[in-house]
Coordinates of C-alpha atoms and ligand atoms in Angstrom, one line a residue:
X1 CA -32.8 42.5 -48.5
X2 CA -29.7 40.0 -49.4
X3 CA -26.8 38.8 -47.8
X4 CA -24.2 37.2 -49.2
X5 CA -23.0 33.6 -47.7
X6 CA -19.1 32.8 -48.0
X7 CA -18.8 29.1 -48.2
X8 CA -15.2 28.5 -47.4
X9 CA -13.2 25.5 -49.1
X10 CA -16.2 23.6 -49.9
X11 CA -13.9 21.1 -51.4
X12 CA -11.4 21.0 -48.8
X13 CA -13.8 21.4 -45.5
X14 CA -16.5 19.5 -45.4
X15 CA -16.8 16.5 -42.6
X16 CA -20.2 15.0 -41.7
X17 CA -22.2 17.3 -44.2
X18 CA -20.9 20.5 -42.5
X19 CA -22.5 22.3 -45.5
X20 CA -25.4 21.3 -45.2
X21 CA -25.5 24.3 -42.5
X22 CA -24.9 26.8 -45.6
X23 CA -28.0 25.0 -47.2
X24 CA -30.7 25.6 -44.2
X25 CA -29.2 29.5 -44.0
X26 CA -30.1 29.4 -47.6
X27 CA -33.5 28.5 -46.8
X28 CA -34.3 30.0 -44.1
X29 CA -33.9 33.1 -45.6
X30 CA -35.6 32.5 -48.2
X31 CA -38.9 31.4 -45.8
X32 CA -38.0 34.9 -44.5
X33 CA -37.7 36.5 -47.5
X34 CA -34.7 37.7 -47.7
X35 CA -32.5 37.0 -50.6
X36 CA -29.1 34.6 -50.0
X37 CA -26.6 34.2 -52.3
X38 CA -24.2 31.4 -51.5
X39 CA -20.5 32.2 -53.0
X40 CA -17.6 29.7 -52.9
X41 CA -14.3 30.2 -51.8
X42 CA -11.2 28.2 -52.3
X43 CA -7.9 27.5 -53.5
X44 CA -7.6 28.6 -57.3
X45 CA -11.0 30.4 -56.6
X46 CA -10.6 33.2 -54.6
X47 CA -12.9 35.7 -54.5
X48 CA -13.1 39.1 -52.9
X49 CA -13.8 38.4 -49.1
X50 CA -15.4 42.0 -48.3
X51 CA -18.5 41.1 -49.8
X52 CA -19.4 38.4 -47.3
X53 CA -21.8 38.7 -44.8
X54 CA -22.1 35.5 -43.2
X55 CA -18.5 33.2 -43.5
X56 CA -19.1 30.0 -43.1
X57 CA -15.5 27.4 -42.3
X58 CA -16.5 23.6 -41.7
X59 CA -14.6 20.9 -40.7
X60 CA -11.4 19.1 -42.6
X61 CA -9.6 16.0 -42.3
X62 CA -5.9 16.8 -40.8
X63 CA -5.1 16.6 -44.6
X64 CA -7.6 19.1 -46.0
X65 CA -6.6 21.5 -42.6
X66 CA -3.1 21.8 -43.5
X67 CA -3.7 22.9 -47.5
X68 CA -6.2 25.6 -46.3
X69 CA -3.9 26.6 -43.5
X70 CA -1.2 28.0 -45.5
X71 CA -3.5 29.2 -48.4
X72 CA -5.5 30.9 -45.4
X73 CA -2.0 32.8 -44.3
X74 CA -2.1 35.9 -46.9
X75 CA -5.5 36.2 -45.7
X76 CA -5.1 36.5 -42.3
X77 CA -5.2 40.4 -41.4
X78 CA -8.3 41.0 -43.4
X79 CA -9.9 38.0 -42.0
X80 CA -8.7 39.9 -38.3
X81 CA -10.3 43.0 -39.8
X82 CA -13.6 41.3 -40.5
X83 CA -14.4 39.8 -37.6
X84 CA -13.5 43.3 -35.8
X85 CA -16.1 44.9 -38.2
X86 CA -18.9 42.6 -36.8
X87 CA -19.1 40.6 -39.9
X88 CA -20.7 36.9 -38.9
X89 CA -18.3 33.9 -38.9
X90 CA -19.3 30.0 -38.2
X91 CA -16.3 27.6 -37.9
X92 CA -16.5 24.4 -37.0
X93 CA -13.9 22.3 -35.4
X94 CA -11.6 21.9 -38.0
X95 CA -12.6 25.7 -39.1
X96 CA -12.5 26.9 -35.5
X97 CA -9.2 25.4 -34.7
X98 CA -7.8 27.5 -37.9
X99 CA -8.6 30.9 -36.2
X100 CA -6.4 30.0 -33.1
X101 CA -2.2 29.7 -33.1
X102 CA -1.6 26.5 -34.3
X103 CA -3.0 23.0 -34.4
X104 CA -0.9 20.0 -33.7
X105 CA -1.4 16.8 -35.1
X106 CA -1.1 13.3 -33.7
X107 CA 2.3 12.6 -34.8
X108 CA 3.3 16.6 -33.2
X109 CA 3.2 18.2 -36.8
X110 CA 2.7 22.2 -36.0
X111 CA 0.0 23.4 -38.3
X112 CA 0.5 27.4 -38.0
X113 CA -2.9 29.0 -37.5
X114 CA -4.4 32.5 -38.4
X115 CA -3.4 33.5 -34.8
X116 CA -6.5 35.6 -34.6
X117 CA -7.6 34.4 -31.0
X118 CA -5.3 33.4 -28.5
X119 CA -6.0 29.5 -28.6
X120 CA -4.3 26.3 -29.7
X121 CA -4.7 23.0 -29.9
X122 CA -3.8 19.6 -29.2
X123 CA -4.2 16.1 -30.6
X124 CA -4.6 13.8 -28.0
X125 CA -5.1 10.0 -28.1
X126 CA -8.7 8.8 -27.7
X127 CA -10.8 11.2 -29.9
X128 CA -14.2 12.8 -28.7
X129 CA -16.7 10.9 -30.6
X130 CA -20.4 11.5 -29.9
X131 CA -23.7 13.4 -29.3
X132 CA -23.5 16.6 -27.2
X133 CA -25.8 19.1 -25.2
X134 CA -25.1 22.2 -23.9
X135 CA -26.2 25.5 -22.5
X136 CA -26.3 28.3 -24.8
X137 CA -23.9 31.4 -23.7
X138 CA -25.6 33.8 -26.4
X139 CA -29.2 34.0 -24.3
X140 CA -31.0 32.0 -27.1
X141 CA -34.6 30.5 -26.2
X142 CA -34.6 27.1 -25.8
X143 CA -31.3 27.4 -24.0
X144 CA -30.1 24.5 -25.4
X145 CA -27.6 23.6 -28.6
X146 CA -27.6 20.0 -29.5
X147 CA -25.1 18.3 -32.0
X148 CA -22.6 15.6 -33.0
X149 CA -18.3 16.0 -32.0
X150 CA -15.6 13.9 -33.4
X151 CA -12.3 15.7 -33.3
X152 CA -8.9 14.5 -32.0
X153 CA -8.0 18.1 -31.3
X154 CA -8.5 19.7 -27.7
X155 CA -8.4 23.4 -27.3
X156 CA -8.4 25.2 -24.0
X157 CA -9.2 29.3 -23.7
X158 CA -10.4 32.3 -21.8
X159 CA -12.7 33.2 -24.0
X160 CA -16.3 33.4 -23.7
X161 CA -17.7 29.9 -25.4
X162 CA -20.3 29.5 -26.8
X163 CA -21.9 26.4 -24.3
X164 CA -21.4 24.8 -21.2
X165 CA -20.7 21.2 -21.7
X166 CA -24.0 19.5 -20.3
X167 CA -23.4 16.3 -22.0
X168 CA -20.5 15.0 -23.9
X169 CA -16.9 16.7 -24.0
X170 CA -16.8 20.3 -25.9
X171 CA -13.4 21.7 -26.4
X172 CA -11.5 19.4 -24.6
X173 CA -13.4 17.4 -22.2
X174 CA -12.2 18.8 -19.1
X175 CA -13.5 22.3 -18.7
X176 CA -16.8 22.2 -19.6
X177 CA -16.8 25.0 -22.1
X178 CA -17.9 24.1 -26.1
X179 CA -16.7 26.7 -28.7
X180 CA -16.1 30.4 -28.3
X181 CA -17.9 33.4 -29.0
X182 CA -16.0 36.7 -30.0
X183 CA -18.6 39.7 -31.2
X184 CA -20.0 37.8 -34.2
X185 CA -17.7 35.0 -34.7
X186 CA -18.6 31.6 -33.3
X187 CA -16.2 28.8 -33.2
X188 CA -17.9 25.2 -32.5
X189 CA -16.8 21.6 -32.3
X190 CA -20.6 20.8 -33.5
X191 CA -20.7 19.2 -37.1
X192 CA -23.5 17.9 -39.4
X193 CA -26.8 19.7 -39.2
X194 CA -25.6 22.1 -36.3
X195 CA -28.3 24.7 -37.7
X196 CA -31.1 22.4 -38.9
X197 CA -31.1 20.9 -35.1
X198 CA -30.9 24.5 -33.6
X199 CA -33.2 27.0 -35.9
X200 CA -32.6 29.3 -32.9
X201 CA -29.2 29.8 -33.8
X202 CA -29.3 29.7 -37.6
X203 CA -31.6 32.8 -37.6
X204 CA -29.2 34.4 -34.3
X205 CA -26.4 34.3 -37.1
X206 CA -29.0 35.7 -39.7
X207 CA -30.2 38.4 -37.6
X208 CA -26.5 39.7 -37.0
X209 CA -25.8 39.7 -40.6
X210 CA -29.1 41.4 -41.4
X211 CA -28.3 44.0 -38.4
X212 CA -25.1 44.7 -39.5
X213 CA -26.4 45.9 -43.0
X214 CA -29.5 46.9 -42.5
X215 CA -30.3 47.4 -38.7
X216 CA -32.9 45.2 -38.9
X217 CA -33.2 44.3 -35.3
X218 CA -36.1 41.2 -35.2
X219 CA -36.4 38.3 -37.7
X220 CA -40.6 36.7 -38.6
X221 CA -40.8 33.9 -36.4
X222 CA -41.0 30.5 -38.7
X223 CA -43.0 27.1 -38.0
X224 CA -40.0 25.2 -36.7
X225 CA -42.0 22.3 -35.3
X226 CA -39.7 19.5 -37.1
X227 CA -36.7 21.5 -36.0
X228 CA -37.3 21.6 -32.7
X229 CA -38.8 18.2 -32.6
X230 CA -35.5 16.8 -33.5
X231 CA -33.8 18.9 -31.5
X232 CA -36.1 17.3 -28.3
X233 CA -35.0 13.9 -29.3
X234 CA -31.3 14.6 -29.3
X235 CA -32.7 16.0 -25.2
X236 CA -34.6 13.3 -24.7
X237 CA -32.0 10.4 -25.8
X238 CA -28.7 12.4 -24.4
X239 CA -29.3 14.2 -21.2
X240 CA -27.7 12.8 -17.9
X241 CA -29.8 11.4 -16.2
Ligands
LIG1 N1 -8.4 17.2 -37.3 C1 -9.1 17.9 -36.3 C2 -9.4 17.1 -35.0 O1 -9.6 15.9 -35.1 C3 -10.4 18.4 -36.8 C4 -11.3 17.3 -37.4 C5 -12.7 17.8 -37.7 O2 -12.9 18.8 -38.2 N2 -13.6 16.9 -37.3 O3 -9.3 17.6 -34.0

Protein backbone atom coordinates (compact mmCIF):
# COMPACT_ATOMS: atom_id res chain seq x y z
CA UNK A 1 0.00 0.00 0.00
CA UNK A 2 1.14 3.87 -0.46
CA UNK A 3 -0.30 7.09 -0.10
CA UNK A 4 0.88 9.98 -1.12
CA UNK A 5 1.34 13.06 1.43
CA UNK A 6 0.81 16.73 -0.02
CA UNK A 7 2.95 19.04 1.98
CA UNK A 8 1.57 22.46 1.12
CA UNK A 9 3.91 25.63 0.94
CA UNK A 10 6.54 24.14 3.07
CA UNK A 11 8.35 27.33 2.54
CA UNK A 12 5.61 29.61 3.17
CA UNK A 13 3.63 27.67 6.11
CA UNK A 14 5.40 26.46 8.64
CA UNK A 15 4.99 28.11 12.37
CA UNK A 16 6.20 26.19 15.45
CA UNK A 17 7.42 23.03 13.37
CA UNK A 18 3.97 22.48 11.85
CA UNK A 19 5.78 19.96 9.54
CA UNK A 20 7.01 18.07 11.74
CA UNK A 21 3.25 16.58 11.63
CA UNK A 22 4.11 15.51 7.86
CA UNK A 23 7.34 13.79 9.42
CA UNK A 24 5.49 11.47 12.21
CA UNK A 25 2.74 10.46 9.20
CA UNK A 26 5.82 9.54 7.44
CA UNK A 27 6.79 7.32 10.08
CA UNK A 28 4.07 6.04 11.24
CA UNK A 29 3.40 4.48 8.20
CA UNK A 30 6.29 3.22 7.67
CA UNK A 31 6.01 1.26 11.39
CA UNK A 32 2.87 0.15 9.68
CA UNK A 33 4.16 -0.70 6.67
CA UNK A 34 2.69 1.12 4.31
CA UNK A 35 4.66 3.15 1.93
CA UNK A 36 4.42 7.31 2.19
CA UNK A 37 5.68 9.46 -0.16
CA UNK A 38 5.90 13.09 0.99
CA UNK A 39 5.40 15.60 -2.20
CA UNK A 40 5.85 19.40 -2.02
CA UNK A 41 3.69 21.89 -3.10
CA UNK A 42 4.21 25.52 -3.63
CA UNK A 43 4.58 28.60 -5.51
CA UNK A 44 6.72 27.95 -8.73
CA UNK A 45 6.32 24.20 -7.83
CA UNK A 46 3.05 23.16 -8.48
CA UNK A 47 2.33 19.87 -8.87
CA UNK A 48 -0.79 17.88 -9.88
CA UNK A 49 -3.12 18.00 -6.69
CA UNK A 50 -5.15 14.67 -7.64
CA UNK A 51 -2.55 12.51 -6.63
CA UNK A 52 -2.77 13.41 -2.95
CA UNK A 53 -4.10 11.39 -0.45
CA UNK A 54 -3.46 13.07 2.65
CA UNK A 55 -3.05 17.32 2.32
CA UNK A 56 -1.41 18.65 4.73
CA UNK A 57 -1.75 23.16 5.19
CA UNK A 58 0.30 24.46 8.36
CA UNK A 59 0.39 27.66 9.83
CA UNK A 60 1.89 31.11 8.20
CA UNK A 61 2.79 34.35 9.50
CA UNK A 62 0.04 37.06 8.24
CA UNK A 63 2.84 37.61 5.50
CA UNK A 64 3.38 34.03 4.32
CA UNK A 65 -0.92 33.74 4.50
CA UNK A 66 -1.47 36.41 2.09
CA UNK A 67 1.14 35.03 -0.80
CA UNK A 68 -0.53 31.55 -0.58
CA UNK A 69 -3.89 33.09 -0.51
CA UNK A 70 -3.98 34.44 -3.90
CA UNK A 71 -1.62 31.65 -5.37
CA UNK A 72 -4.35 29.28 -3.65
CA UNK A 73 -7.32 31.16 -5.74
CA UNK A 74 -6.98 29.16 -9.26
CA UNK A 75 -7.06 26.28 -7.01
CA UNK A 76 -9.96 26.73 -5.27
CA UNK A 77 -12.78 24.52 -7.10
CA UNK A 78 -10.65 21.47 -7.29
CA UNK A 79 -9.53 21.90 -3.76
CA UNK A 80 -13.78 22.10 -3.18
CA UNK A 81 -13.92 18.96 -5.32
CA UNK A 82 -11.35 17.10 -3.18
CA UNK A 83 -12.59 17.50 -0.01
CA UNK A 84 -16.15 16.40 -1.42
CA UNK A 85 -14.42 13.16 -2.74
CA UNK A 86 -13.28 12.27 0.86
CA UNK A 87 -9.78 13.04 0.27
CA UNK A 88 -8.02 13.73 3.91
CA UNK A 89 -7.03 17.43 4.68
CA UNK A 90 -5.11 18.76 7.94
CA UNK A 91 -4.96 22.65 8.25
CA UNK A 92 -3.79 24.39 10.87
CA UNK A 93 -4.64 27.73 11.97
CA UNK A 94 -3.17 29.78 9.51
CA UNK A 95 -4.08 26.75 6.87
CA UNK A 96 -7.63 26.41 8.42
CA UNK A 97 -8.37 30.00 8.32
CA UNK A 98 -7.48 29.76 4.34
CA UNK A 99 -10.43 27.37 3.64
CA UNK A 100 -13.06 29.86 5.15
CA UNK A 101 -14.23 33.50 3.34
CA UNK A 102 -11.62 35.67 4.36
CA UNK A 103 -9.23 36.41 7.07
CA UNK A 104 -8.77 39.92 8.38
CA UNK A 105 -5.71 41.19 9.73
CA UNK A 106 -4.93 43.45 12.58
CA UNK A 107 -4.71 46.63 10.78
CA UNK A 108 -8.49 45.33 8.87
CA UNK A 109 -6.62 44.12 5.60
CA UNK A 110 -9.26 41.57 3.91
CA UNK A 111 -7.36 38.47 3.02
CA UNK A 112 -9.99 36.64 0.48
CA UNK A 113 -10.17 33.04 1.37
CA UNK A 114 -10.99 29.72 -0.67
CA UNK A 115 -14.59 30.31 0.46
CA UNK A 116 -14.95 26.51 0.77
CA UNK A 117 -16.79 26.54 4.31
CA UNK A 118 -18.80 29.22 5.46
CA UNK A 119 -16.38 30.77 8.17
CA UNK A 120 -14.28 33.86 8.67
CA UNK A 121 -12.11 35.34 10.69
CA UNK A 122 -11.06 38.07 12.82
CA UNK A 123 -7.92 39.57 14.35
CA UNK A 124 -8.58 40.65 17.56
CA UNK A 125 -6.19 42.39 19.99
CA UNK A 126 -4.71 40.12 22.77
CA UNK A 127 -3.75 36.91 20.87
CA UNK A 128 -4.44 33.22 22.19
CA UNK A 129 -1.17 32.08 23.39
CA UNK A 130 -0.93 28.74 25.18
CA UNK A 131 -1.42 24.99 25.89
CA UNK A 132 -4.85 23.50 25.15
CA UNK A 133 -7.08 20.33 25.95
CA UNK A 134 -10.03 19.39 24.55
CA UNK A 135 -12.62 16.66 23.84
CA UNK A 136 -12.34 14.89 20.78
CA UNK A 137 -15.67 15.20 18.44
CA UNK A 138 -14.39 12.30 16.00
CA UNK A 139 -14.98 9.39 18.90
CA UNK A 140 -11.18 8.82 19.21
CA UNK A 141 -9.92 6.70 22.39
CA UNK A 142 -8.39 8.61 24.71
CA UNK A 143 -10.97 11.31 24.14
CA UNK A 144 -8.62 13.78 24.50
CA UNK A 145 -6.39 16.14 21.87
CA UNK A 146 -3.70 18.10 23.49
CA UNK A 147 -1.60 20.95 21.79
CA UNK A 148 -0.14 24.47 21.68
CA UNK A 149 -2.36 27.86 20.06
CA UNK A 150 -1.03 31.21 19.21
CA UNK A 151 -3.10 32.91 16.67
CA UNK A 152 -4.51 36.44 16.61
CA UNK A 153 -7.36 35.24 14.39
CA UNK A 154 -10.81 34.23 15.92
CA UNK A 155 -13.27 32.24 13.87
CA UNK A 156 -16.84 31.46 14.82
CA UNK A 157 -19.06 28.60 12.83
CA UNK A 158 -21.84 26.08 12.74
CA UNK A 159 -19.88 23.48 11.90
CA UNK A 160 -19.10 20.40 13.67
CA UNK A 161 -15.46 21.12 15.39
CA UNK A 162 -13.31 19.06 15.96
CA UNK A 163 -13.03 19.58 20.15
CA UNK A 164 -14.73 21.13 22.91
CA UNK A 165 -12.53 23.64 24.51
CA UNK A 166 -11.58 21.96 27.97
CA UNK A 167 -8.69 24.12 28.57
CA UNK A 168 -7.49 27.11 26.83
CA UNK A 169 -9.43 29.16 23.98
CA UNK A 170 -9.99 27.17 20.57
CA UNK A 171 -11.46 29.10 17.83
CA UNK A 172 -12.14 32.10 19.50
CA UNK A 173 -12.30 31.81 23.09
CA UNK A 174 -15.87 32.29 23.66
CA UNK A 175 -17.74 29.21 22.34
CA UNK A 176 -15.97 26.49 23.35
CA UNK A 177 -15.49 24.75 20.10
CA UNK A 178 -11.61 24.11 18.56
CA UNK A 179 -11.38 23.52 14.77
CA UNK A 180 -14.01 21.87 12.48
CA UNK A 181 -14.54 18.70 10.97
CA UNK A 182 -16.18 18.43 7.46
CA UNK A 183 -16.12 14.47 6.05
CA UNK A 184 -12.39 14.20 5.97
CA UNK A 185 -11.09 17.57 6.33
CA UNK A 186 -10.04 18.83 9.71
CA UNK A 187 -9.29 22.37 10.36
CA UNK A 188 -7.30 23.06 13.90
CA UNK A 189 -5.76 25.90 15.69
CA UNK A 190 -3.27 23.17 17.17
CA UNK A 191 0.51 23.71 15.97
CA UNK A 192 3.79 21.99 16.60
CA UNK A 193 3.72 18.30 17.16
CA UNK A 194 -0.23 18.14 16.97
CA UNK A 195 0.19 14.39 15.76
CA UNK A 196 3.31 13.20 17.74
CA UNK A 197 1.25 14.30 21.05
CA UNK A 198 -2.03 12.59 19.62
CA UNK A 199 -0.93 9.14 17.81
CA UNK A 200 -4.75 8.51 17.96
CA UNK A 201 -5.38 11.07 15.50
CA UNK A 202 -2.33 10.71 13.15
CA UNK A 203 -3.36 7.10 12.34
CA UNK A 204 -7.52 8.44 12.26
CA UNK A 205 -6.13 10.65 9.28
CA UNK A 206 -4.10 7.56 8.02
CA UNK A 207 -6.87 5.16 8.21
CA UNK A 208 -9.28 7.52 6.07
CA UNK A 209 -6.68 7.83 3.47
CA UNK A 210 -5.96 4.11 3.44
CA UNK A 211 -9.90 3.55 3.40
CA UNK A 212 -10.53 5.76 0.79
CA UNK A 213 -8.12 3.79 -1.61
CA UNK A 214 -8.07 0.67 -0.46
CA UNK A 215 -10.99 -0.05 1.96
CA UNK A 216 -8.84 -0.90 4.50
CA UNK A 217 -10.99 -0.43 7.47
CA UNK A 218 -8.45 -1.16 10.76
CA UNK A 219 -4.88 0.05 11.10
CA UNK A 220 -1.98 -2.58 13.52
CA UNK A 221 -1.98 -1.02 16.73
CA UNK A 222 1.73 0.56 17.42
CA UNK A 223 3.66 0.76 20.91
CA UNK A 224 2.81 4.41 21.55
CA UNK A 225 3.96 4.51 25.11
CA UNK A 226 6.15 7.78 24.66
CA UNK A 227 3.27 9.31 22.70
CA UNK A 228 0.88 8.91 25.03
CA UNK A 229 3.19 9.61 27.93
CA UNK A 230 3.60 13.09 26.62
CA UNK A 231 0.37 13.41 25.88
CA UNK A 232 -0.53 12.65 29.86
CA UNK A 233 1.82 15.36 30.83
CA UNK A 234 0.32 18.03 28.73
CA UNK A 235 -3.21 16.37 31.02
CA UNK A 236 -1.55 16.34 33.97
CA UNK A 237 0.12 20.01 33.81
CA UNK A 238 -3.09 21.76 31.88
CA UNK A 239 -6.35 20.46 33.19
CA UNK A 240 -8.63 22.80 35.28
CA UNK A 241 -8.54 21.94 38.29
N1 LIG B 1 -2.07 34.99 11.33
C1 LIG B 1 -3.01 34.11 11.89
C2 LIG B 1 -3.45 34.47 13.31
O1 LIG B 1 -2.66 34.95 14.10
C3 LIG B 1 -2.46 32.70 11.85
C4 LIG B 1 -1.18 32.56 12.57
C5 LIG B 1 -0.81 31.15 12.74
O2 LIG B 1 -0.89 30.32 11.83
N2 LIG B 1 -0.34 30.89 13.95
O3 LIG B 1 -4.60 34.25 13.63
Amino acid sequence: MEINIFQMYPDLLNLYGDLGNVTCLKKRCEWLGIQANIVNFSINQEVSLQEGDIFFIGGGSDRGQSLIYSHLQKYKKQLEELIDENKVFLAICGGYQLLGNKYIDAEGNEMPGLEIFDYETKSEEGRLIGNIITENTLGLKPDTLVGFENHGGRTYHDLQPLGKVISGYGNNGKDEKEGMVYKNCIGTYLHGPLLPKNPHLADYLILKALERKYEIKSLDKLDDKIEYSAHEKVIKLYSPR
